Amino acid sequence: MQRTLGAALVASGLALLGWAAWSTLHPTPPYALTLAAAPADAVKEVSVLGLAPETLQRVEITSPDERRPIASGLIAHEGERLVPLVWRNEVTEPILFADVSAADMTKVLAAIRAHTPEGSVVLAWWDLSRAIRLATKKDAPLDDPQARGLQIPPTWMDAREAESRRFGAGAPSQAAEGFGQFIDALLSDETQGVAALARLAGGKPAYVAVHISDVWKAAAARPGRLSVTYKDFPSAGVSHGVIKSATQWMREQKINGGFAAEPMDGATRLHYFQRRQDSDTLIAKLLPFSTSNPMQLDRLELVYQHKGWWVYRLKA
């Protein structure tokens, strides 16, 4: 099935109505977001992060027409700021955030702690920046009072504004300008983008951490700047056969932008650009798109990679 951001989708497993399909039928968001005390097993899964249990909460997003949550996760608190650590969607298109397991999040944060020396700066999307600060005590200065990049159907303006306020709460207002510069850096070419990241680091040794979902966050934050969309291919994981089918499908559709394959539950998701020039953006080069080679970037050195996460060091 092929989807663009905010297009109709079909739920997996629970036969739920699509998140974006709902947006067309119901301009008032048919969901509720609730926070409650985190269960003991969820706290145990992230215990290696050393966070106080009382700072953790379980989040659930429910729909009045569904008996089970359509999304759930584990939220930490950095003062007033909400820090999503674990997230699971029960529909095929993300609700607020992309899927991330406790095991993967703890592994990535441990790697960032190990690979970034004292005195360095880690630049990442605002949600990951909060998790880095909270769990690793590293200098991850970016944040966003506007909480840009949340995955919400564009027709649900009330929900977008409400969730932006919810997840932007506590972030200093002056942080918005710097985070906007970070988004623009990711959407620039490699030379201009890396120069902008170095300026954001303020002369300190700098690292940048990105996730495959960041390309969608950037598209949501800057509408029209990226022609990213996706198509799901049934499979048990990324394989040569799936890639062959995907490339053949792109040729038939006369799509010549780059693509990246991501394993999903029972499928492989093909993220791809409809415009060829979007493959030249820094965000595309930092992620495993077919037109990129992370090992051959001029001013960035890959220091860590795990599933959808990629961490680079900015060369002096």
Coordinates of C-alpha atoms in Angstrom, one line a residue:
M1 CA 0.0 0.0 0.0
Q2 CA 1.3 3.5 -0.8
R3 CA 0.9 6.4 1.5
T4 CA 1.8 10.1 1.8
L5 CA 1.9 11.9 5.1
G6 CA -1.8 12.3 6.2
A7 CA -3.1 9.9 3.5
A8 CA -5.6 7.1 4.3
L9 CA -4.2 4.0 6.0
V10 CA -5.4 0.6 7.1
A11 CA -4.7 -0.6 10.6
S12 CA -2.6 -3.7 11.2
G13 CA -3.8 -6.5 13.4
L14 CA -6.6 -4.7 15.2
A15 CA -8.5 -3.8 12.0
L16 CA -8.6 -0.2 13.3
L17 CA -9.8 2.6 11.1
G18 CA -6.9 4.6 9.6
W19 CA -5.6 7.5 11.7
A20 CA -5.5 9.8 8.6
A21 CA -8.8 8.4 7.3
W22 CA -10.4 9.5 10.6
S23 CA -9.2 13.0 10.0
T24 CA -11.3 13.4 6.9
L25 CA -14.5 12.1 8.6
H26 CA -13.9 13.7 12.0
P27 CA -12.4 17.2 12.0
T28 CA -12.5 17.0 15.8
P29 CA -9.9 14.5 16.8
P30 CA -11.6 11.3 18.0
Y31 CA -9.0 10.4 20.6
A32 CA -7.8 11.1 24.2
L33 CA -4.3 11.2 25.5
T34 CA -3.9 10.2 29.1
L35 CA -0.9 9.9 31.4
A36 CA -0.8 7.5 34.4
A37 CA 1.8 5.9 36.7
A38 CA 4.2 3.7 34.8
P39 CA 3.7 0.0 35.5
A40 CA 6.6 -1.8 37.2
D41 CA 7.5 -3.9 34.1
A42 CA 7.8 -0.8 32.0
V43 CA 10.0 0.9 34.6
K44 CA 12.2 -2.2 34.7
E45 CA 12.8 -2.2 30.9
V46 CA 14.4 1.2 31.1
S47 CA 16.1 0.8 34.5
V48 CA 19.6 1.0 33.0
L49 CA 18.9 4.6 32.2
G50 CA 19.0 5.4 36.0
L51 CA 15.8 7.4 35.9
A52 CA 13.7 7.8 39.1
P53 CA 10.6 5.7 38.7
E54 CA 8.4 8.6 39.9
T55 CA 9.5 10.6 36.9
L56 CA 8.1 8.0 34.5
Q57 CA 4.5 7.7 33.2
R58 CA 2.6 5.5 30.9
V59 CA 0.9 7.4 28.0
E60 CA -2.1 6.0 26.1
I61 CA -4.0 7.4 23.1
T62 CA -7.5 5.9 22.9
S63 CA -10.3 6.3 20.5
P64 CA -14.0 6.0 21.6
D65 CA -14.6 3.4 18.8
E66 CA -11.8 1.1 19.9
R67 CA -11.4 -1.0 23.0
R68 CA -7.7 -1.0 23.0
P69 CA -5.3 2.0 22.9
I70 CA -4.3 3.0 19.3
A71 CA -0.9 4.1 20.6
S72 CA 0.9 3.8 23.9
G73 CA 4.3 4.5 25.4
L74 CA 6.5 5.5 28.3
I75 CA 7.1 9.2 29.0
A76 CA 9.8 10.6 31.3
H77 CA 9.8 14.2 32.7
E78 CA 12.6 16.7 32.3
G79 CA 11.1 19.3 34.6
E80 CA 7.9 20.4 32.8
R81 CA 9.0 18.8 29.5
L82 CA 7.7 15.5 28.4
V83 CA 10.3 13.0 27.1
P84 CA 9.0 10.1 25.0
L85 CA 11.2 7.1 25.6
V86 CA 9.1 4.2 24.3
W87 CA 6.4 4.3 21.7
R88 CA 4.1 1.8 20.0
N89 CA 1.5 2.5 17.3
E90 CA -1.3 0.1 16.6
V91 CA -1.9 1.6 13.2
T92 CA 0.3 1.7 10.2
E93 CA 1.0 5.4 10.2
P94 CA 2.6 7.0 13.3
I95 CA 0.5 8.8 15.9
L96 CA 2.7 11.6 17.2
F97 CA 5.9 9.5 17.2
A98 CA 7.4 6.6 15.3
D99 CA 7.7 3.2 17.0
V100 CA 10.6 2.7 19.4
S101 CA 11.2 -0.1 21.8
A102 CA 12.7 0.2 25.3
A103 CA 15.5 -2.1 24.2
D104 CA 16.4 0.0 21.2
M105 CA 16.2 3.3 23.1
T106 CA 18.3 2.2 26.0
K107 CA 20.9 0.8 23.5
V108 CA 21.1 4.0 21.5
L109 CA 21.4 6.2 24.6
A110 CA 24.1 4.0 26.0
A111 CA 26.0 4.3 22.7
I112 CA 25.7 8.1 22.6
R113 CA 27.0 8.2 26.2
A114 CA 30.0 6.0 25.1
H115 CA 30.8 7.7 21.8
T116 CA 30.5 11.4 22.7
P117 CA 33.4 12.7 24.8
E118 CA 33.0 15.2 27.6
G119 CA 32.9 18.8 26.3
S120 CA 31.2 17.8 23.1
V121 CA 27.7 18.7 21.8
V122 CA 25.1 16.3 20.5
L123 CA 22.6 17.8 18.0
A124 CA 19.4 15.9 17.5
W125 CA 15.6 16.4 17.1
W126 CA 14.0 17.9 20.2
D127 CA 12.5 14.6 21.6
L128 CA 15.8 12.7 21.3
S129 CA 17.7 15.7 22.6
R130 CA 15.6 15.6 25.8
A131 CA 16.2 11.9 26.2
I132 CA 20.0 12.4 25.7
R133 CA 20.1 15.1 28.4
L134 CA 18.0 13.2 30.8
A135 CA 19.6 9.8 30.5
T136 CA 23.3 10.5 29.5
K137 CA 23.8 14.0 31.0
K138 CA 25.5 15.0 27.8
D139 CA 25.2 18.5 26.3
A140 CA 22.3 18.2 23.8
P141 CA 21.2 21.8 23.7
L142 CA 18.4 21.7 21.1
D143 CA 14.7 21.9 22.1
D144 CA 11.6 23.3 20.6
P145 CA 8.7 25.1 22.4
Q146 CA 6.7 24.5 19.2
A147 CA 7.4 20.7 19.3
R148 CA 7.7 20.6 15.5
G149 CA 7.6 17.3 13.6
L150 CA 4.8 15.6 15.5
Q151 CA 3.0 13.2 13.2
I152 CA -0.6 14.5 13.1
P153 CA -3.0 14.6 10.1
P154 CA -2.9 18.1 8.7
T155 CA -6.7 18.5 8.8
W156 CA -6.7 18.1 12.6
M157 CA -5.5 21.6 13.3
D158 CA -7.0 21.6 16.8
A159 CA -5.0 18.4 17.7
R160 CA -1.8 19.8 16.2
E161 CA -2.0 23.0 18.3
A162 CA -3.0 21.1 21.4
E163 CA -0.2 18.5 21.1
S164 CA 2.3 21.2 20.2
R165 CA 1.4 23.0 23.4
R166 CA 1.6 19.8 25.4
F167 CA 5.0 18.6 24.1
G168 CA 6.4 22.1 23.8
A169 CA 5.6 23.0 27.4
G170 CA 8.6 23.9 29.4
A171 CA 11.0 24.5 26.5
P172 CA 12.4 28.0 26.5
S173 CA 10.9 30.3 23.9
Q174 CA 14.3 31.3 22.7
A175 CA 15.1 27.7 21.7
A176 CA 12.7 27.9 18.8
E177 CA 15.1 29.9 16.6
G178 CA 18.0 27.5 17.1
F179 CA 15.8 24.5 16.4
G180 CA 14.5 26.1 13.2
Q181 CA 18.1 26.5 12.1
F182 CA 18.7 22.8 12.8
I183 CA 15.7 21.9 10.6
D184 CA 17.0 24.2 7.8
A185 CA 20.5 22.6 8.2
L186 CA 19.0 19.1 7.6
L187 CA 17.2 20.4 4.5
S188 CA 20.3 22.1 3.1
D189 CA 23.0 20.4 1.0
E190 CA 25.9 18.7 2.8
T191 CA 28.3 21.7 2.8
Q192 CA 25.8 24.3 3.9
G193 CA 24.1 21.9 6.4
V194 CA 27.3 20.9 8.1
A195 CA 28.4 24.5 8.4
A196 CA 25.1 25.4 10.0
L197 CA 25.4 22.5 12.5
A198 CA 28.9 23.6 13.4
R199 CA 27.5 27.1 14.2
L200 CA 24.8 25.6 16.4
A201 CA 27.6 23.7 18.3
G202 CA 29.2 27.0 19.2
G203 CA 32.8 25.9 18.5
K204 CA 32.6 22.7 20.6
P205 CA 33.3 19.2 19.2
A206 CA 29.9 18.3 17.6
Y207 CA 27.9 15.1 16.9
V208 CA 24.6 14.7 15.2
A209 CA 22.2 11.9 15.9
V210 CA 19.3 11.2 13.4
H211 CA 16.6 8.6 13.0
I212 CA 14.8 7.5 9.9
S213 CA 11.7 9.1 11.2
D214 CA 13.4 12.5 11.2
V215 CA 12.9 12.7 7.5
W216 CA 9.1 12.7 8.2
K217 CA 9.5 15.1 11.0
A218 CA 11.4 17.5 8.8
A219 CA 8.7 17.2 6.1
A220 CA 6.0 17.9 8.7
A221 CA 7.9 20.9 10.1
R222 CA 8.6 22.4 6.6
P223 CA 5.6 21.5 4.4
G224 CA 6.5 21.2 0.7
R225 CA 10.3 21.1 1.3
L226 CA 10.5 17.2 1.0
S227 CA 8.6 15.0 -1.3
V228 CA 8.8 12.0 1.0
T229 CA 6.2 9.3 0.9
Y230 CA 6.2 5.5 1.5
K231 CA 5.0 2.2 0.2
D232 CA 4.7 -1.1 2.2
F233 CA 5.8 -4.4 0.7
P234 CA 4.7 -7.6 2.5
S235 CA 7.8 -9.4 3.8
A236 CA 9.3 -10.9 6.9
G237 CA 12.2 -8.4 6.8
V238 CA 14.4 -6.5 4.4
S239 CA 15.8 -8.9 1.8
H240 CA 17.3 -8.8 -1.7
G241 CA 13.9 -9.9 -3.2
V242 CA 12.1 -7.1 -1.4
I243 CA 14.6 -4.5 -2.6
K244 CA 14.4 -5.9 -6.2
S245 CA 10.6 -5.6 -6.1
A246 CA 10.8 -2.1 -4.7
T247 CA 13.2 -0.8 -7.3
Q248 CA 11.2 -2.4 -10.1
W249 CA 8.1 -0.8 -8.8
M250 CA 9.8 2.6 -8.7
R251 CA 11.0 2.2 -12.3
E252 CA 7.5 1.4 -13.4
Q253 CA 6.2 4.5 -11.6
K254 CA 9.0 6.6 -13.1
I255 CA 10.2 7.6 -9.6
N256 CA 13.9 8.5 -9.6
G257 CA 14.4 9.8 -6.0
G258 CA 16.3 7.8 -3.4
F259 CA 14.7 5.3 -1.2
A260 CA 15.4 3.7 2.2
A261 CA 14.0 0.3 3.4
E262 CA 12.8 -0.1 7.0
P263 CA 11.6 -3.5 8.4
M264 CA 8.1 -3.3 9.9
D265 CA 5.8 -6.0 11.5
G266 CA 5.2 -8.3 8.5
A267 CA 6.3 -5.8 6.0
T268 CA 9.1 -3.7 4.6
R269 CA 8.4 0.0 4.4
L270 CA 10.0 1.9 1.5
H271 CA 10.5 5.5 2.3
Y272 CA 11.2 7.4 -0.9
F273 CA 11.5 10.8 -2.5
Q274 CA 9.3 11.6 -5.5
R275 CA 11.7 14.4 -6.5
R276 CA 15.3 13.5 -7.3
Q277 CA 16.8 16.7 -5.9
D278 CA 15.5 15.8 -2.4
S279 CA 18.1 13.1 -2.3
D280 CA 20.8 15.8 -2.1
T281 CA 19.6 17.2 1.2
L282 CA 21.8 16.6 4.3
I283 CA 19.0 14.6 6.0
A284 CA 18.9 12.2 3.0
K285 CA 22.7 11.8 3.1
L286 CA 22.7 11.1 6.8
L287 CA 20.2 8.2 6.5
P288 CA 20.5 5.0 4.5
F289 CA 18.9 6.2 1.3
S290 CA 19.9 4.4 -1.9
T291 CA 21.5 7.6 -3.3
S292 CA 23.6 8.1 -0.2
N293 CA 26.8 6.5 1.2
P294 CA 27.2 7.5 4.9
M295 CA 30.8 6.2 4.8
Q296 CA 31.8 8.7 2.2
L297 CA 30.6 12.0 3.6
D298 CA 33.2 14.7 3.4
R299 CA 32.7 16.4 6.8
L300 CA 30.9 13.8 8.8
E301 CA 32.3 10.5 10.2
L302 CA 29.9 7.7 11.2
V303 CA 30.5 6.6 14.7
Y304 CA 27.5 4.5 15.5
Q305 CA 24.5 2.9 13.8
H306 CA 21.6 0.8 15.2
K307 CA 18.5 0.0 13.2
G308 CA 17.0 3.4 12.3
W309 CA 19.5 5.5 14.3
W310 CA 22.7 7.0 12.9
V311 CA 25.3 9.0 14.9
Y312 CA 28.0 11.1 13.2
R313 CA 30.9 13.2 14.3
L314 CA 31.5 16.5 12.6
K315 CA 35.1 16.6 11.4
A316 CA 37.2 19.6 12.4

